Short mmCIF file of the C-alpha atoms (twelve columns), coordinates in Angstrom:
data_MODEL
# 
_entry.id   MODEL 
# 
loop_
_atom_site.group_PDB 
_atom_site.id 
_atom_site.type_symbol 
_atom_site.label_atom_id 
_atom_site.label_alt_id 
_atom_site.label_comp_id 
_atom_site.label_asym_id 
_atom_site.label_seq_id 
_atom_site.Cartn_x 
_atom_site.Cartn_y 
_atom_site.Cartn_z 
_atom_site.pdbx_PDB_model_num 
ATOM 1   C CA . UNK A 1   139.359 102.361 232.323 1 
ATOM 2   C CA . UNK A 2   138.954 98.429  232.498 1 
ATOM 3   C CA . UNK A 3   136.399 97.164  229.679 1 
ATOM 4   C CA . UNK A 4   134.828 94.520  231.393 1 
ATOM 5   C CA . UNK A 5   133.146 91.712  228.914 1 
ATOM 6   C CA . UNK A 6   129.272 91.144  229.537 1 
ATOM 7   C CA . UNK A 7   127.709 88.066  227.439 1 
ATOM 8   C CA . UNK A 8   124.856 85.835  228.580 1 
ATOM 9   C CA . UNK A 9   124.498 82.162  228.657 1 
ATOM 10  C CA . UNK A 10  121.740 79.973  228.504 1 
ATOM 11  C CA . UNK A 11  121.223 77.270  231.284 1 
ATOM 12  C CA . UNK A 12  119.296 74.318  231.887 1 
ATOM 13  C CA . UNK A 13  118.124 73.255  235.266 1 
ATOM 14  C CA . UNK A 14  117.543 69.350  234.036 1 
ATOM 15  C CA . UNK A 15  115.151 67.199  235.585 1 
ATOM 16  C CA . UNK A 16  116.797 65.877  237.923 1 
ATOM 17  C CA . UNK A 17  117.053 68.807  239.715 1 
ATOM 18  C CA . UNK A 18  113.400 69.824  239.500 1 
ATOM 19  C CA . UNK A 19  112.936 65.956  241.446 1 
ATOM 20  C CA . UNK A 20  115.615 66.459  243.905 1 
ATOM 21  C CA . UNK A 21  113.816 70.542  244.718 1 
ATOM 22  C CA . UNK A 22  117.355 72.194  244.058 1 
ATOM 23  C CA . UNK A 23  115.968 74.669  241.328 1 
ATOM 24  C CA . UNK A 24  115.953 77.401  244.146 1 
ATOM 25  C CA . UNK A 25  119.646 76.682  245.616 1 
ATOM 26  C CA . UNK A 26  120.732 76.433  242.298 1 
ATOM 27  C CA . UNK A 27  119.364 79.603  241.170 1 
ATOM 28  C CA . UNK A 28  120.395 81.725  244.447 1 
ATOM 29  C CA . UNK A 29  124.091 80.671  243.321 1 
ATOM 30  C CA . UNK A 30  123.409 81.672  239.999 1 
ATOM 31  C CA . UNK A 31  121.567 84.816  240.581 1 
ATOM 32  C CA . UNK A 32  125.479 85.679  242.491 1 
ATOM 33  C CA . UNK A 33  127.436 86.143  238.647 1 
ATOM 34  C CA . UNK A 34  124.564 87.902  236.838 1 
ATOM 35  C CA . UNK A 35  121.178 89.136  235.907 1 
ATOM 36  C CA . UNK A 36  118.673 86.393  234.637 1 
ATOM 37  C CA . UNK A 37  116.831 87.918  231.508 1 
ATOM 38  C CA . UNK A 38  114.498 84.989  231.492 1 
ATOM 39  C CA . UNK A 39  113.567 81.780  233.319 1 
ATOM 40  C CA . UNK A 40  110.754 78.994  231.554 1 
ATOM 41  C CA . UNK A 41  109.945 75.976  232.934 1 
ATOM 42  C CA . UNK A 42  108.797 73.918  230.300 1 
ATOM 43  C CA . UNK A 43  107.905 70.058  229.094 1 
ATOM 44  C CA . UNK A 44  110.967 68.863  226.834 1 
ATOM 45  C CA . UNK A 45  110.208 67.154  223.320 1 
ATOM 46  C CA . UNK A 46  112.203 64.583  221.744 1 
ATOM 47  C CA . UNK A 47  112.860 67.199  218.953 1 
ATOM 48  C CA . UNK A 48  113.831 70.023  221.445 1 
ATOM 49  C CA . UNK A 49  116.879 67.718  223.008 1 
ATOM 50  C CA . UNK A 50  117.836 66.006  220.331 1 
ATOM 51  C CA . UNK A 51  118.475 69.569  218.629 1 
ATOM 52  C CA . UNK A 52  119.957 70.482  221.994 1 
ATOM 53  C CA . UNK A 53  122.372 67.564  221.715 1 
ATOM 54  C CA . UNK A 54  123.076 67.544  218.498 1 
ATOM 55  C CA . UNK A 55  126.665 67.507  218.500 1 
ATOM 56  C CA . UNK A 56  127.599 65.264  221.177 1 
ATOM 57  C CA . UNK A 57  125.006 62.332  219.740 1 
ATOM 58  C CA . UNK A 58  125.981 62.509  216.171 1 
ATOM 59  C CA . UNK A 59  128.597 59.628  216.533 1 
ATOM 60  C CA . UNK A 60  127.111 57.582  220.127 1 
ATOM 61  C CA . UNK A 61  125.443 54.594  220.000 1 
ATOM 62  C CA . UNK A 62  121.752 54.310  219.654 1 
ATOM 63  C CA . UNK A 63  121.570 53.453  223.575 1 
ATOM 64  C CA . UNK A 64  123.470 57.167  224.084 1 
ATOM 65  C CA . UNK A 65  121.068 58.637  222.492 1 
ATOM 66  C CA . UNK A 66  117.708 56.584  224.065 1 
ATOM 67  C CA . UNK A 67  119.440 57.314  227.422 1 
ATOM 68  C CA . UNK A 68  119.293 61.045  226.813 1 
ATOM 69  C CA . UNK A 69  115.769 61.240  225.333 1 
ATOM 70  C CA . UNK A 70  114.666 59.058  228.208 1 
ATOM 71  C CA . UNK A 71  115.994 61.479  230.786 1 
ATOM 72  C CA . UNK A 72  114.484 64.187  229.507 1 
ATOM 73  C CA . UNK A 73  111.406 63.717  227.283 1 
ATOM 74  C CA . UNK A 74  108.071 64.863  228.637 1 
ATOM 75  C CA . UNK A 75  109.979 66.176  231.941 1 
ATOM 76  C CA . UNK A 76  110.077 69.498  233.078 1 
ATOM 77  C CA . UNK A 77  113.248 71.584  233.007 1 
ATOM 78  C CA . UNK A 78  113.754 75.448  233.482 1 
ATOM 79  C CA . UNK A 79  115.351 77.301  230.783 1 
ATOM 80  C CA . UNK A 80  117.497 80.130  232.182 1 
ATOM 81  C CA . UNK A 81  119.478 83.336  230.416 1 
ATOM 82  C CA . UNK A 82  121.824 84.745  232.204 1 
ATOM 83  C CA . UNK A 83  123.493 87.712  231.961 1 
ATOM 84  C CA . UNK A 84  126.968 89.008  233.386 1 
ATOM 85  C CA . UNK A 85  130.565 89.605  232.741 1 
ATOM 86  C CA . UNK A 86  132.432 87.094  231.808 1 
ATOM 87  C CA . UNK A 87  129.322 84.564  232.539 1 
ATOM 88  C CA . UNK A 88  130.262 81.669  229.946 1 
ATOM 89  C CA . UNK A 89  133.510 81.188  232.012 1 
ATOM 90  C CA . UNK A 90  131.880 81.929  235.325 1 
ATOM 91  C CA . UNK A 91  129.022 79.878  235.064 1 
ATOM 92  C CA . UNK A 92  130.769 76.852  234.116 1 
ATOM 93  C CA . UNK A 93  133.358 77.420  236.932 1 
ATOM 94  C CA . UNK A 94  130.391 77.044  239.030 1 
ATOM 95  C CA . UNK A 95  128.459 73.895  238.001 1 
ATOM 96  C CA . UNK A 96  131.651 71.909  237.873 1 
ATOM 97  C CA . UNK A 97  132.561 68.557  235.644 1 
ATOM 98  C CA . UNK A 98  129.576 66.775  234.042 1 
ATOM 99  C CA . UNK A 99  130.513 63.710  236.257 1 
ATOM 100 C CA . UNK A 100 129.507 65.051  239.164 1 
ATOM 101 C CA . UNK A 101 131.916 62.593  240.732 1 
ATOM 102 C CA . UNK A 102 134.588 64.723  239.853 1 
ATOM 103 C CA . UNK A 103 133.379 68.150  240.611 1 
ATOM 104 C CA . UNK A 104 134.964 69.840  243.993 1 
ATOM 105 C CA . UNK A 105 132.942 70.732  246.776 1 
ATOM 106 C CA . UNK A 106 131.800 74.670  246.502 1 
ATOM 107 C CA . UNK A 107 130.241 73.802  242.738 1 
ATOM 108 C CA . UNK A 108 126.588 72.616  241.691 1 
ATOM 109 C CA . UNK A 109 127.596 69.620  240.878 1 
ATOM 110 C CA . UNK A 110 130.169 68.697  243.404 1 
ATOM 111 C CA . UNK A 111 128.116 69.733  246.460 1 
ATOM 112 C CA . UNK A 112 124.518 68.203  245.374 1 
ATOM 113 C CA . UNK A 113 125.737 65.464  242.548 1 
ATOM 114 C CA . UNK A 114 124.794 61.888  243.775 1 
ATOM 115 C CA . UNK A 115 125.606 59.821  240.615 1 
ATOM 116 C CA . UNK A 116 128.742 59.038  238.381 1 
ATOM 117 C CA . UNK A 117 129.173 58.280  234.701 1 
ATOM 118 C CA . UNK A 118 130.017 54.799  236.032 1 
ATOM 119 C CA . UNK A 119 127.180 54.475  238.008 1 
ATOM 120 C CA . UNK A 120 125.018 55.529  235.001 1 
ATOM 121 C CA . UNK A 121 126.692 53.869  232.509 1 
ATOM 122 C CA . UNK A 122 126.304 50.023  234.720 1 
ATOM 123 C CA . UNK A 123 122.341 51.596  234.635 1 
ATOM 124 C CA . UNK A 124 122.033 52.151  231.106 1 
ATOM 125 C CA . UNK A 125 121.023 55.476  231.320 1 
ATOM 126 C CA . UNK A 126 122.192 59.539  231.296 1 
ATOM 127 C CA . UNK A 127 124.317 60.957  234.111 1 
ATOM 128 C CA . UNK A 128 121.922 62.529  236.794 1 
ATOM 129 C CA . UNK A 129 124.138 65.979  236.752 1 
ATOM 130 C CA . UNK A 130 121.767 68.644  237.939 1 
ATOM 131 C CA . UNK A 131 122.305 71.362  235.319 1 
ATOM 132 C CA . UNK A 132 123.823 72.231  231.692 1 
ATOM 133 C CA . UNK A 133 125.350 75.570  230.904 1 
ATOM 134 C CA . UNK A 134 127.041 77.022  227.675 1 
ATOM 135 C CA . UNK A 135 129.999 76.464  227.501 1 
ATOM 136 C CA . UNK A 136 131.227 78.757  224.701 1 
ATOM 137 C CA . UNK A 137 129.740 81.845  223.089 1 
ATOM 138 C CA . UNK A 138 129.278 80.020  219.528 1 
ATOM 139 C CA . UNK A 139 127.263 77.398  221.570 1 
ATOM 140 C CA . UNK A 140 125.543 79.633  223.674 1 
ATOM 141 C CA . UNK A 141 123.958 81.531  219.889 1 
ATOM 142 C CA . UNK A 142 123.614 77.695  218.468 1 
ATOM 143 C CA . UNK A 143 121.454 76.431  221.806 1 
ATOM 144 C CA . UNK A 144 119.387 79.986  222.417 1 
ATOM 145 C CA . UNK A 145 118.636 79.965  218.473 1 
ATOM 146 C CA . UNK A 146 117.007 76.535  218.869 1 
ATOM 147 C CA . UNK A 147 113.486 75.438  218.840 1 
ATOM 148 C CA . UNK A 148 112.090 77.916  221.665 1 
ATOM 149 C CA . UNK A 149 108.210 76.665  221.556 1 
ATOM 150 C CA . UNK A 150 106.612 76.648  225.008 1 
ATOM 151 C CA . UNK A 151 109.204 79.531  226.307 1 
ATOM 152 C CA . UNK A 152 107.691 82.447  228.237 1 
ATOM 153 C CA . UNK A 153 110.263 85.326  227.131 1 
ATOM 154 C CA . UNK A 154 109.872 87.934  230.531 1 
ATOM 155 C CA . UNK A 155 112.338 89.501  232.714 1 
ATOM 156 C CA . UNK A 156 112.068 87.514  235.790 1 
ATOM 157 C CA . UNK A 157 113.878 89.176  238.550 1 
ATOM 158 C CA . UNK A 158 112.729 86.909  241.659 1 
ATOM 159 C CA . UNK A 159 112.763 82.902  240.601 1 
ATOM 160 C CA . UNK A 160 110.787 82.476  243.772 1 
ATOM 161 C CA . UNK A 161 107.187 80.974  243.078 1 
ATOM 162 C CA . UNK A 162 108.095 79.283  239.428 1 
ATOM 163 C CA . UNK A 163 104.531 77.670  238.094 1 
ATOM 164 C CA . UNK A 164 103.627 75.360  235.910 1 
# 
């Protein structure tokens, strides 16, 4: 008998996304490795990303971290969980590199990226990269533990007609 390993993973469709209309592209790829047990959009606050981010801002640059809350602050983002074996690994095989620039073609990232982390670095401002996904189990508990306010917990089987 072959045990197979299910685990979820919590996703973030960022706002750049949401601007460029890819939430429902990127969610009929996603819907492909899994079951999504919930899907929010939701208004970020400063204290909701900076919690988010803890760990990779602790030791930037004040810029860093104003480039991150700019991005995202006050925007709209949709929170996904998603559920399937192996997922983590899956899911991250599927959005690609955070620098979209080097992602391949057949992931998120590589087929709908249009920025670099030169190109937003000589801008002053966060890398324009679509989506976030766990990208271990100990993060995955760390970032779905976090402030949750404004998150509509529901099993959402159809992501087709997301409101407001």
């Amino acid at each position: 008998m072959i045990n197979k390993m299910f685990e979820e993973t919590l996703i973030i469709l960022k706002p750049d996304c949401l601007e460029r209309n890819l939430e429902d592209r990127c969610l009929k790829r996603l819907e492909k490795l899994g079951e999504i047990t919930l899907i929010s959009k939701i208004n970020v606050s400063a204290n909701q990303i900076m919690a988010h981010y803890e760990d990779n801002l602790k030791d930037k640059p004040e810029n860093i971290k104003y480039r991150v809350l700019n991005y995202f602050v006050n925007k709209e983002v949709i929170v996904i969980l998603l559920r399937g074996e192996n997922v983590i690994a899956n899911t991250r095989k599927l959005i690609g590199a955070s620098d979209p620039a080097k992602s391949p073609k057949g992931t998120i990232r590589g087929d709908w990226g249009i920025d670099s982390y030169s190109i937003a670095d000589a801008s002053d401002r966060s890398c324009y990269n679509i989506i976030h996904a766990s990208d271990s189990e100990v993060n995955y508990i760390r970032e779905k533990n976090l402030d949750r306010s404004g998150l509509e917990y529901e099993n959402m089987p159809s992501f087709r007609g997301i409101s407001s």
